[in-house]
PDB file of C-alpha atoms and ligand atoms in Angstrom:
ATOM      1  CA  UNK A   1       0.000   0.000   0.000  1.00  0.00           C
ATOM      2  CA  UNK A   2       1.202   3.661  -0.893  1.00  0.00           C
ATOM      3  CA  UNK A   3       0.668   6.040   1.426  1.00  0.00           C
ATOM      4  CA  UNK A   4       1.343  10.130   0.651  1.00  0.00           C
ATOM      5  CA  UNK A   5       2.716  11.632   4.108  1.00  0.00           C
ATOM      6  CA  UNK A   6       0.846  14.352   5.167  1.00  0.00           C
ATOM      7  CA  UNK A   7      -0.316  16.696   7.731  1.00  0.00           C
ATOM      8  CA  UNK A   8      -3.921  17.130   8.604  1.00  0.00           C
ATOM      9  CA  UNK A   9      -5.641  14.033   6.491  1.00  0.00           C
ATOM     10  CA  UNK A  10      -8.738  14.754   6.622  1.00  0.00           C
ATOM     11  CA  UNK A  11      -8.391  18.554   5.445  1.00  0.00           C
ATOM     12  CA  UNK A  12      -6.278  17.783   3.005  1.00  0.00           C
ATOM     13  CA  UNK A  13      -8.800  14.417   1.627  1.00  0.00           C
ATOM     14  CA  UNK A  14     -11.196  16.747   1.026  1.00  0.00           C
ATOM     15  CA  UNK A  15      -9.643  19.810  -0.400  1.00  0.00           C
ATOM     16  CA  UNK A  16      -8.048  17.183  -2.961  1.00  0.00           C
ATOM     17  CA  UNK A  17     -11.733  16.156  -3.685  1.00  0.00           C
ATOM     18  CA  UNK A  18     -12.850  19.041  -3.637  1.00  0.00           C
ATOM     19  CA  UNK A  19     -10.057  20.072  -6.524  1.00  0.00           C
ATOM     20  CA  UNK A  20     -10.718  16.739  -8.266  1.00  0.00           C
ATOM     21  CA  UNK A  21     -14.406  17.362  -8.531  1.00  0.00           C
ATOM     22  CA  UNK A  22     -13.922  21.308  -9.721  1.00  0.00           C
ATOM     23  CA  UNK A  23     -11.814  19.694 -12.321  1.00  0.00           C
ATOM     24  CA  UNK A  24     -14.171  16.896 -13.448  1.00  0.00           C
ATOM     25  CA  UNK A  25     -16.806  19.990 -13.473  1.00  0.00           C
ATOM     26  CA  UNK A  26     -14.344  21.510 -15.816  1.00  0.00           C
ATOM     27  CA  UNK A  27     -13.977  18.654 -18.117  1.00  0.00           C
ATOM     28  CA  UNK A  28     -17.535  17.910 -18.514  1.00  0.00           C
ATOM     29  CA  UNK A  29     -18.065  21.799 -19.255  1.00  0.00           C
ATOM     30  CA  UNK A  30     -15.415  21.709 -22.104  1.00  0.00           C
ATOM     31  CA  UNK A  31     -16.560  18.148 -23.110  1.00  0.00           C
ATOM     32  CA  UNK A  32     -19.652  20.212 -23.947  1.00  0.00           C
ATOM     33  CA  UNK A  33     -17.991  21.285 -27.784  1.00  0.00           C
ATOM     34  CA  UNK A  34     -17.354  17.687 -28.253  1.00  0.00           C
ATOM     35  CA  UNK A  35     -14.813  17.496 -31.544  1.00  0.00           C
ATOM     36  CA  UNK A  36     -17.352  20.143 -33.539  1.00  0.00           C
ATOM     37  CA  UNK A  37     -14.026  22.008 -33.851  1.00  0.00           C
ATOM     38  CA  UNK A  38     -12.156  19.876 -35.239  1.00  0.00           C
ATOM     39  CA  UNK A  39     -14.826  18.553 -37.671  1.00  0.00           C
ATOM     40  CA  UNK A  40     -15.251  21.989 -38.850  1.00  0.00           C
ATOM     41  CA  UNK A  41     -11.783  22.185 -39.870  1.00  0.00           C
ATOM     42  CA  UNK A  42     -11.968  18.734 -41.390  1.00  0.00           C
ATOM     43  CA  UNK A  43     -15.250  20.279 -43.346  1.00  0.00           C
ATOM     44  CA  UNK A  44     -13.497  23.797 -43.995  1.00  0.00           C
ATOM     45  CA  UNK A  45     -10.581  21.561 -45.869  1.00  0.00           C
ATOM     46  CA  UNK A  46     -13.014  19.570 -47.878  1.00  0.00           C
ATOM     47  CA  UNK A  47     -14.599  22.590 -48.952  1.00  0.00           C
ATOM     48  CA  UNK A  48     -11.746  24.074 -49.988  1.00  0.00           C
ATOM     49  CA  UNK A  49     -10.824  21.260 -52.310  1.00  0.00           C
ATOM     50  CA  UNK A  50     -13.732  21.271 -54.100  1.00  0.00           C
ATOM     51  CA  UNK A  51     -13.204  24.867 -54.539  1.00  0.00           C
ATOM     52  CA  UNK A  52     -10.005  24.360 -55.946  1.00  0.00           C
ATOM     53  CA  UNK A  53     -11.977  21.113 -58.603  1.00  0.00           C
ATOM     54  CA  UNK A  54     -14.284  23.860 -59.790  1.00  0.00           C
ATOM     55  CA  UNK A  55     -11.781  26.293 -60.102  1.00  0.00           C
ATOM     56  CA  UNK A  56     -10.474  23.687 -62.770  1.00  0.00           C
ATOM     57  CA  UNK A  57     -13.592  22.597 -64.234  1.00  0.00           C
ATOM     58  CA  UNK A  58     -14.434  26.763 -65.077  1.00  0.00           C
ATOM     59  CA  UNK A  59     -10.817  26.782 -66.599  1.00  0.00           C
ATOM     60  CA  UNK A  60     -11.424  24.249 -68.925  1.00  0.00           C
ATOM     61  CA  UNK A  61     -15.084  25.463 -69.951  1.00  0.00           C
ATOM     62  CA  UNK A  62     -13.479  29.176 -70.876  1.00  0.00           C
ATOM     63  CA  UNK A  63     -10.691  27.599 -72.540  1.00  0.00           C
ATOM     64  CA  UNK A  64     -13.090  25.395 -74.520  1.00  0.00           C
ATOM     65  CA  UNK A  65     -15.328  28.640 -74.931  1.00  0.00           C
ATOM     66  CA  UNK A  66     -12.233  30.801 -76.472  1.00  0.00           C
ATOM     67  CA  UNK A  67     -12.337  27.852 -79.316  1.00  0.00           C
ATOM     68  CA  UNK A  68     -15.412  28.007 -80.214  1.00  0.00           C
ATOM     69  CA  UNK A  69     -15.045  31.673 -80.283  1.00  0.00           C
ATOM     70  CA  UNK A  70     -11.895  31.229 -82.317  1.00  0.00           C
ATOM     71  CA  UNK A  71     -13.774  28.227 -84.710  1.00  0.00           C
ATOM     72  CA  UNK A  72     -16.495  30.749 -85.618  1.00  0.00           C
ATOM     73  CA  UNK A  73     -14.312  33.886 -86.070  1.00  0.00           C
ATOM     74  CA  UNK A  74     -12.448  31.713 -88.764  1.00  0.00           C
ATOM     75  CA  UNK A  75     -15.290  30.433 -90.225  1.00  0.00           C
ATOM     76  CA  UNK A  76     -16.882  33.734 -90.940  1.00  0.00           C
ATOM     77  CA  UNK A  77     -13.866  34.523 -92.957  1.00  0.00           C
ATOM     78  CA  UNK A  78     -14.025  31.646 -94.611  1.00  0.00           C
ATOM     79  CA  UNK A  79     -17.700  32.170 -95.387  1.00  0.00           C
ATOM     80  CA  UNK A  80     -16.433  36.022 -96.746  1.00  0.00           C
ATOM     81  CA  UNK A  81     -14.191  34.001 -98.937  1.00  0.00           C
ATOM     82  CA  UNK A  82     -16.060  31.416-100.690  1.00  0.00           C
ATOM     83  CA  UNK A  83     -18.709  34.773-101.535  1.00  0.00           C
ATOM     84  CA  UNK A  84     -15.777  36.336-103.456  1.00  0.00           C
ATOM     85  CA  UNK A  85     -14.491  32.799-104.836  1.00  0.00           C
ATOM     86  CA  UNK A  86     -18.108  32.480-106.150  1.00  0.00           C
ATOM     87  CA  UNK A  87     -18.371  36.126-107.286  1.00  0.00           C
ATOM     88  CA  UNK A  88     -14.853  34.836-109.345  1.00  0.00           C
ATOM     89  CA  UNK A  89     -16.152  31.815-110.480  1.00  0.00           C
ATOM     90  CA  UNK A  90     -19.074  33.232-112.248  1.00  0.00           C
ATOM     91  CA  UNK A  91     -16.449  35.492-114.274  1.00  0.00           C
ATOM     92  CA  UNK A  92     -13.275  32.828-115.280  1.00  0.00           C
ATOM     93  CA  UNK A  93     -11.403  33.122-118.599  1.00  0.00           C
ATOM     94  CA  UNK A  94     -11.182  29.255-119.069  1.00  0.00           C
ATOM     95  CA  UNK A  95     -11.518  25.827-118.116  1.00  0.00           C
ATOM     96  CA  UNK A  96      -8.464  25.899-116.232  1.00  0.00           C
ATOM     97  CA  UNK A  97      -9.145  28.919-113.923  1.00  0.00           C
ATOM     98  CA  UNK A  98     -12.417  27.461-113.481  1.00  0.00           C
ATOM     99  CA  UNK A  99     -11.287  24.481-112.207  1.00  0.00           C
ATOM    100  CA  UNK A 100      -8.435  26.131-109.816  1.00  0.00           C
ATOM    101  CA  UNK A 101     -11.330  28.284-107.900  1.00  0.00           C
ATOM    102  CA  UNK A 102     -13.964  25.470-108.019  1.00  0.00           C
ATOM    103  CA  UNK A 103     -11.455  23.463-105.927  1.00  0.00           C
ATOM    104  CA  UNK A 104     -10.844  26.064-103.218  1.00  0.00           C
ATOM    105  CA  UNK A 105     -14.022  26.561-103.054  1.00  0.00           C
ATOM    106  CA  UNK A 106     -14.751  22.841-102.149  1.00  0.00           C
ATOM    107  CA  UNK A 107     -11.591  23.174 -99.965  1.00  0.00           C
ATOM    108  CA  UNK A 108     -12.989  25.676 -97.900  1.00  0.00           C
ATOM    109  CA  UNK A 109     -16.653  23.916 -97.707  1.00  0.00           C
ATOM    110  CA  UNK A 110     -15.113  21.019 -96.064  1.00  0.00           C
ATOM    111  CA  UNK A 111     -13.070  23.255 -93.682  1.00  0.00           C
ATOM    112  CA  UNK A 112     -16.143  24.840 -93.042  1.00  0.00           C
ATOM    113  CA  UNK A 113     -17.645  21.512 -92.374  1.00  0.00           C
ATOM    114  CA  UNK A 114     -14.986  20.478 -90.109  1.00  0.00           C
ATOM    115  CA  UNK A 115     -15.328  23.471 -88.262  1.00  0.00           C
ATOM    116  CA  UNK A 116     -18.847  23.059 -87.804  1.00  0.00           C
ATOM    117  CA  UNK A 117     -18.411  20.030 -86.605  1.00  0.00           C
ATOM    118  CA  UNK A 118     -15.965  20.510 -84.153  1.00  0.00           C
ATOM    119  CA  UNK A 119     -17.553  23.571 -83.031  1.00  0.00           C
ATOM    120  CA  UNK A 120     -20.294  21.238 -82.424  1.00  0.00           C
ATOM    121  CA  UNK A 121     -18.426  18.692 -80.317  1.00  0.00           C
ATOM    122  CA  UNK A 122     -16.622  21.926 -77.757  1.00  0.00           C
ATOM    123  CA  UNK A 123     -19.985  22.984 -77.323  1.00  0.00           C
ATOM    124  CA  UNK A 124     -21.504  19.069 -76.325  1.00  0.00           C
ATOM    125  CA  UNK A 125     -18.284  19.442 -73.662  1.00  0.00           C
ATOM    126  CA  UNK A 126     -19.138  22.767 -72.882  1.00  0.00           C
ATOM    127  CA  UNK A 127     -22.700  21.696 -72.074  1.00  0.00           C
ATOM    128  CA  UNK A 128     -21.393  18.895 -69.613  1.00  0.00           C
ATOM    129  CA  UNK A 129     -18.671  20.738 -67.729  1.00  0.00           C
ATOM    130  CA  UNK A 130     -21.389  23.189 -67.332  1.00  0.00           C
ATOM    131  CA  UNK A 131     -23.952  20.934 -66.103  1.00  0.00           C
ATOM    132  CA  UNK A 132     -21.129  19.352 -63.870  1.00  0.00           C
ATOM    133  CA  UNK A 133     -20.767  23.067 -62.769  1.00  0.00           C
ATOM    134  CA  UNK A 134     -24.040  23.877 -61.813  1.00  0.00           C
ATOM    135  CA  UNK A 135     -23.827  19.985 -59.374  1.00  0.00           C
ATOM    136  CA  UNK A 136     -20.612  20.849 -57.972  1.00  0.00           C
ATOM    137  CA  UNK A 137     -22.024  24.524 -56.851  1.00  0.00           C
ATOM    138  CA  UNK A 138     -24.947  23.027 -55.502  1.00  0.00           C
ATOM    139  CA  UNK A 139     -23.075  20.163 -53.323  1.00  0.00           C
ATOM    140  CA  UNK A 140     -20.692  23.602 -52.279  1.00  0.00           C
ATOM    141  CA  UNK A 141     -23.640  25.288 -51.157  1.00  0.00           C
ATOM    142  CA  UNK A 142     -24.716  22.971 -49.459  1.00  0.00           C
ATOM    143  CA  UNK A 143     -21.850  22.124 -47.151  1.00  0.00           C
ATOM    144  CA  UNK A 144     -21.003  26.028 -46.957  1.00  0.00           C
ATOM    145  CA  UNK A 145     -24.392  25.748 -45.203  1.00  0.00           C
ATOM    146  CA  UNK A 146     -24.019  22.575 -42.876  1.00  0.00           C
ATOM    147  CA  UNK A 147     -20.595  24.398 -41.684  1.00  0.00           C
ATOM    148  CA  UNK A 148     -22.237  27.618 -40.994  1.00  0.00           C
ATOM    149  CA  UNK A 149     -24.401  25.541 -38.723  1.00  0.00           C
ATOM    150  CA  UNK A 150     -22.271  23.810 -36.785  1.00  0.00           C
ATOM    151  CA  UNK A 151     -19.994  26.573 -36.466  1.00  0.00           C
ATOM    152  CA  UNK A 152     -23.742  28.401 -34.872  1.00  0.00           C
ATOM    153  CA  UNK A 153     -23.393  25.801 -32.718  1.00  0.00           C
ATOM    154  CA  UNK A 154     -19.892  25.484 -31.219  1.00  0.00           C
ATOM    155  CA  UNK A 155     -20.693  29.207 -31.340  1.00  0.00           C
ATOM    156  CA  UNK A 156     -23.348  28.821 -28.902  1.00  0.00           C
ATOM    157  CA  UNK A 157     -22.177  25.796 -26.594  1.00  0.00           C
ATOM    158  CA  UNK A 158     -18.937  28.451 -26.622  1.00  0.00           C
ATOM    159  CA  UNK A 159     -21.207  31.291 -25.217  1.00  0.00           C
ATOM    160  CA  UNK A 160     -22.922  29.311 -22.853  1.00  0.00           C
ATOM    161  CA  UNK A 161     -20.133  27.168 -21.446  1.00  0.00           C
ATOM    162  CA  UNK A 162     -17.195  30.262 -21.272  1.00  0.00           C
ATOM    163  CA  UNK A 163     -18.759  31.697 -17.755  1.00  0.00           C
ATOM    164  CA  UNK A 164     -18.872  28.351 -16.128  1.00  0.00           C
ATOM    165  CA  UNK A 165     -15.896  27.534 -17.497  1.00  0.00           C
ATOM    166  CA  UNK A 166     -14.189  30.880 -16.299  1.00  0.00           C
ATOM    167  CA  UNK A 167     -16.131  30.375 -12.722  1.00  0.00           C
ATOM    168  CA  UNK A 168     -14.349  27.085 -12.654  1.00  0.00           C
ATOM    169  CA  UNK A 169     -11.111  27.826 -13.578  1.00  0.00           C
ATOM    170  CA  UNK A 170     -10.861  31.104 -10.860  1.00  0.00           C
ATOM    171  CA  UNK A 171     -12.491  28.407  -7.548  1.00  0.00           C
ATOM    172  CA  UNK A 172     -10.085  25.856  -9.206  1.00  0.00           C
ATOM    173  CA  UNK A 173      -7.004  28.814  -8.814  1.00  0.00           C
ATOM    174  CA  UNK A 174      -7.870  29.427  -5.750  1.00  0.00           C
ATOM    175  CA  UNK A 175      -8.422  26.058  -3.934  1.00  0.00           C
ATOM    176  CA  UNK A 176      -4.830  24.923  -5.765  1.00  0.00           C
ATOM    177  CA  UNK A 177      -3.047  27.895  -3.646  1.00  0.00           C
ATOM    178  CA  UNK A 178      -4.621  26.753  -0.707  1.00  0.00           C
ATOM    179  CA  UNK A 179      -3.500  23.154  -0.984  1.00  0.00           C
ATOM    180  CA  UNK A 180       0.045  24.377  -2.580  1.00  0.00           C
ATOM    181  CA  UNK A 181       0.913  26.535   0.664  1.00  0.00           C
ATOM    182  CA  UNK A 182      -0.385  23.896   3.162  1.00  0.00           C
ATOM    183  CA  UNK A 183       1.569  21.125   1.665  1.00  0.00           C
ATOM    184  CA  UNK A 184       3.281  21.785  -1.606  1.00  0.00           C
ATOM    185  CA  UNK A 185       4.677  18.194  -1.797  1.00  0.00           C
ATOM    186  CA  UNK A 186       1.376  16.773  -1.660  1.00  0.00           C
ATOM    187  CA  UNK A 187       0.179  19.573  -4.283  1.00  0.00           C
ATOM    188  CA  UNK A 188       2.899  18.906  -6.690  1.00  0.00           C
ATOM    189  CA  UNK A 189       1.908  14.874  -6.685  1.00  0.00           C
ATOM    190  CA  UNK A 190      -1.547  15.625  -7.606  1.00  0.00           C
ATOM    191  CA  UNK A 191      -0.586  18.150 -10.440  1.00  0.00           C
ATOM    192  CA  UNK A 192       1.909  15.335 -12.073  1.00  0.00           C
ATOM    193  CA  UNK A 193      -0.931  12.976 -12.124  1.00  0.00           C
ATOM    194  CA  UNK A 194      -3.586  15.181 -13.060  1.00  0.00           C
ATOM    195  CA  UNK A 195      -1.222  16.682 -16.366  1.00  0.00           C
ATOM    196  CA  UNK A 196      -0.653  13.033 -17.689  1.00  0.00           C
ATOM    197  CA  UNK A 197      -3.653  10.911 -16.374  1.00  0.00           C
ATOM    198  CA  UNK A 198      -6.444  10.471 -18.790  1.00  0.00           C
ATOM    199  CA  UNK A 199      -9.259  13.279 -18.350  1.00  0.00           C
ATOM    200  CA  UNK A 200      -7.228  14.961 -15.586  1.00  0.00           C
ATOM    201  CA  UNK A 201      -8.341  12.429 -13.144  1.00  0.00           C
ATOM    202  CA  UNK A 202      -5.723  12.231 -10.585  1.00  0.00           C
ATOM    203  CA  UNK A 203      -7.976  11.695  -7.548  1.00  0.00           C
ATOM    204  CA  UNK A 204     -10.950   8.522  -7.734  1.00  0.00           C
ATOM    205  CA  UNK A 205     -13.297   7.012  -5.561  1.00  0.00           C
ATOM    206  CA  UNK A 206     -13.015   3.357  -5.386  1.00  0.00           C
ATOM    207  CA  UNK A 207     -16.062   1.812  -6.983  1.00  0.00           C
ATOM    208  CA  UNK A 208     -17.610  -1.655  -5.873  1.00  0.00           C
ATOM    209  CA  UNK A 209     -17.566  -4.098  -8.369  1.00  0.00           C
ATOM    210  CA  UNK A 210     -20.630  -6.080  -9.926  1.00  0.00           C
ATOM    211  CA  UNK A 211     -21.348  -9.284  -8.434  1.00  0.00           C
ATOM    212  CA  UNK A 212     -18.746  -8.831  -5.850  1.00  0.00           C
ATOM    213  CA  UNK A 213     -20.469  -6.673  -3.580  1.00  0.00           C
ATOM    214  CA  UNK A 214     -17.926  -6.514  -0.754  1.00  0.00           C
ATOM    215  CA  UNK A 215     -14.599  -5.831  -3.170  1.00  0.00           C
ATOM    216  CA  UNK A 216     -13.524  -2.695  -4.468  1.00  0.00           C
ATOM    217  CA  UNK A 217     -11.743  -1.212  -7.055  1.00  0.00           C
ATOM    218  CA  UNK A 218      -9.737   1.284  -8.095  1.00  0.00           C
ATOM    219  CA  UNK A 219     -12.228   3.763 -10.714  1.00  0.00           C
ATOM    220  CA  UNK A 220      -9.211   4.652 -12.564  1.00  0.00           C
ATOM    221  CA  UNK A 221      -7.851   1.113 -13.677  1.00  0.00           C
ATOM    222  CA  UNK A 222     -10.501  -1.397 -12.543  1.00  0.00           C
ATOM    223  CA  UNK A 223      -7.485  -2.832 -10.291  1.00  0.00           C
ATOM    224  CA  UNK A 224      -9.167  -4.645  -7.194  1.00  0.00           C
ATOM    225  CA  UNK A 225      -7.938  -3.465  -3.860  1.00  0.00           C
ATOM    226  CA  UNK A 226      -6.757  -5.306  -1.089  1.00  0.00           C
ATOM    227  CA  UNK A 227      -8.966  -6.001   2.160  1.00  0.00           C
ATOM    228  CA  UNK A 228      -6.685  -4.294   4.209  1.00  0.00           C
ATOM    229  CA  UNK A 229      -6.573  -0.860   2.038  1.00  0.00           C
ATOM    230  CA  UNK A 230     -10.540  -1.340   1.848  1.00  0.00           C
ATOM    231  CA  UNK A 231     -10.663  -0.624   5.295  1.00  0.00           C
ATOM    232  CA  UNK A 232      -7.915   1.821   5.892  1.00  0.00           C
ATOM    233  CA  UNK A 233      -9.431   3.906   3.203  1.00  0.00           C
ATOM    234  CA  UNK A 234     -12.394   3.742   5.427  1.00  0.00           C
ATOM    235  CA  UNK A 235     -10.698   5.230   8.174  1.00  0.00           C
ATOM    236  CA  UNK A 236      -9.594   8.544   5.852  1.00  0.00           C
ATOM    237  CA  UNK A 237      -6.751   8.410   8.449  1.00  0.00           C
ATOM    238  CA  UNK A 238      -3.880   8.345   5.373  1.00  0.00           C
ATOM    239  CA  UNK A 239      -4.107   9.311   1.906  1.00  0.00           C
ATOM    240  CA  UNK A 240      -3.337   6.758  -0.554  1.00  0.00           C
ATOM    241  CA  UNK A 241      -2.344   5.972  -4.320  1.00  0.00           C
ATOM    242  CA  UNK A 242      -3.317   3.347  -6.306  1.00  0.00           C
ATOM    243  CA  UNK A 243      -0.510   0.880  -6.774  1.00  0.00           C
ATOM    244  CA  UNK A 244      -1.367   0.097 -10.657  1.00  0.00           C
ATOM    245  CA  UNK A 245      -2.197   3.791 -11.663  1.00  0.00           C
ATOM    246  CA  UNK A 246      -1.016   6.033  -9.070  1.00  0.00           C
ATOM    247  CA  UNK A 247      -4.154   7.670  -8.445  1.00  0.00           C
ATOM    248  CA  UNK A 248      -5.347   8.971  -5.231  1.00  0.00           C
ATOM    249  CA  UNK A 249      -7.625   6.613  -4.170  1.00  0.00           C
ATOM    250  CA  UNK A 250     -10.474   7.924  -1.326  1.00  0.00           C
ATOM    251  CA  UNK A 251     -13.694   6.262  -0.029  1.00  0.00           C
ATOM    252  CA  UNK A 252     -16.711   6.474  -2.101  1.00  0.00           C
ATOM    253  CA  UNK A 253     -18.980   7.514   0.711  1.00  0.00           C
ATOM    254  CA  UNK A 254     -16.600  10.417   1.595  1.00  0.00           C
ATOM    255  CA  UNK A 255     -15.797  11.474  -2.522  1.00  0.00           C
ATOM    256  CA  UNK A 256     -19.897  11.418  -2.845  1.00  0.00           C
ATOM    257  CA  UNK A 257     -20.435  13.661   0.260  1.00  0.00           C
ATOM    258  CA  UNK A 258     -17.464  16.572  -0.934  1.00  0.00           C
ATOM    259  CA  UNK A 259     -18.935  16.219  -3.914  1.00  0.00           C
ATOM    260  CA  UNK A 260     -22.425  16.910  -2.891  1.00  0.00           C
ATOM    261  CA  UNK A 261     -21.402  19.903  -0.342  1.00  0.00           C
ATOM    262  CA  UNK A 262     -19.863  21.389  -3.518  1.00  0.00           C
ATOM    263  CA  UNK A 263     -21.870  24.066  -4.405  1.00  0.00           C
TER     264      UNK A 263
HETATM  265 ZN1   ZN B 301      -5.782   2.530 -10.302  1.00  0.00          ZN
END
């Protein structure tokens, strides 16, 4: 069994409760935002990624716009052409010129042609980046809108918990200068255990465990206690520590009745 030497037992039992349970006050309060903050900045990524897809995706459709733009420019000059190739035609010297202008003028009807055609097949890709577009804005909207309202909530569980939390952490300051100018030793054990013990709990009641009604544990590691140390903690004559976790281990009855005298 591990005893912590100490003056004044009792006192200092339940001032070290009565830190334990401002604490576990404390962590409940902050518990409160749950991980909404981090899955906001998970979201807030994700939506920033999808920014950058669209981004791309409105790239490509101007890019795919300037060629249209570019097909049809070139085909209206070609149009202005085959006019004056026709005007020519209808005024040749011979065979031979005829011949020579009644080719470029099929030349340009099947550049034309292609044009048209590919003109045709930008704007079919046009039409489904756009239509991908108009999805992807939607499904952006949309999450915009489920961040907004879980940031309205951390928002609000931030509001409501801050003055508790606040009220805790100034009783919390306070009773941890009391204890640290009684016994600064004793202090200084809790603190270590409190900074690297899951949840802060430095301090537990022992807890009885199902179907062995007269055996108790320790509520930090489950480890069951010896007879002996079930009855000297009992007594709340010496503080001790729980020989698997190091935890302060105190009576139920007594952590119960702190806790309950704790306004
Ligand atoms: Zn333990």
């Amino acid at each position: 069994m591990i005893t912590v030497e100490t003056q004044h037992v009792q006192e200092r039992l339940v001032e070290l409760i009565q830190l334990q349970v401002l604490y576990n006050r404390l962590y409940a309060v902050q518990q409160k935002k749950g991980d909404l903050p981090q899955q906001i900045e998970d979201l807030e990524l994700q939506l920033a990624a999808r920014a950058r897809a669209l981004a791309e995706l409105q790239k490509q459709i101007k890019e795919l716009d300037q060629e249209i733009r570019t097909l049809r420019a070139s085909n209206d000059s070609l149009k202005d052409h085959e006019q004056k190739l026709n005007k020519i035609l209808q005024q040749v010297r011979n065979e031979q010129e005829y011949y020579k202008v009644e080719s470029d003028i099929k030349e340009i009807r099947l550049t034309l042609e292609k044009n048209m055609k590919d003109i045709s097949k930008n704007q079919q890709r046009v039409d489904g980046l756009e239509q991908k577009r108009r999805e992807e804005e939607a499904k952006q909207e949309e999450l915009r809108k489920f961040i907004a309202e879980k940031q309205e909530l951390l928002d609000r569980i931030s509001q409501e918990t801050a003055a508790q939390e606040k009220a805790l952490l100034q009783r919390i300051a306070k009773l941890s200068k009391k204890i640290e100018t009684e016994d600064a030793r004793l202090f200084q054990l809790f603190e270590r255990r409190r900074r690297s013990l899951r949840e802060g709990r430095a301090l537990v009641p022992v807890i009885t465990l199902e179907g062995r009604e007269e055996r108790v544990a320790c509520s930090g590691c489950h480890t069951l206690l010896p007879r002996q140390l079930q009855w000297e903690l009992s007594q709340r004559s010496q503080i001790f520590v729980c020989e698997s976790c190091g935890r302060f281990l105190v009576d139920a009855a007594l952590f119960d009745q702190v806790a309950a005298d704790l306004e």
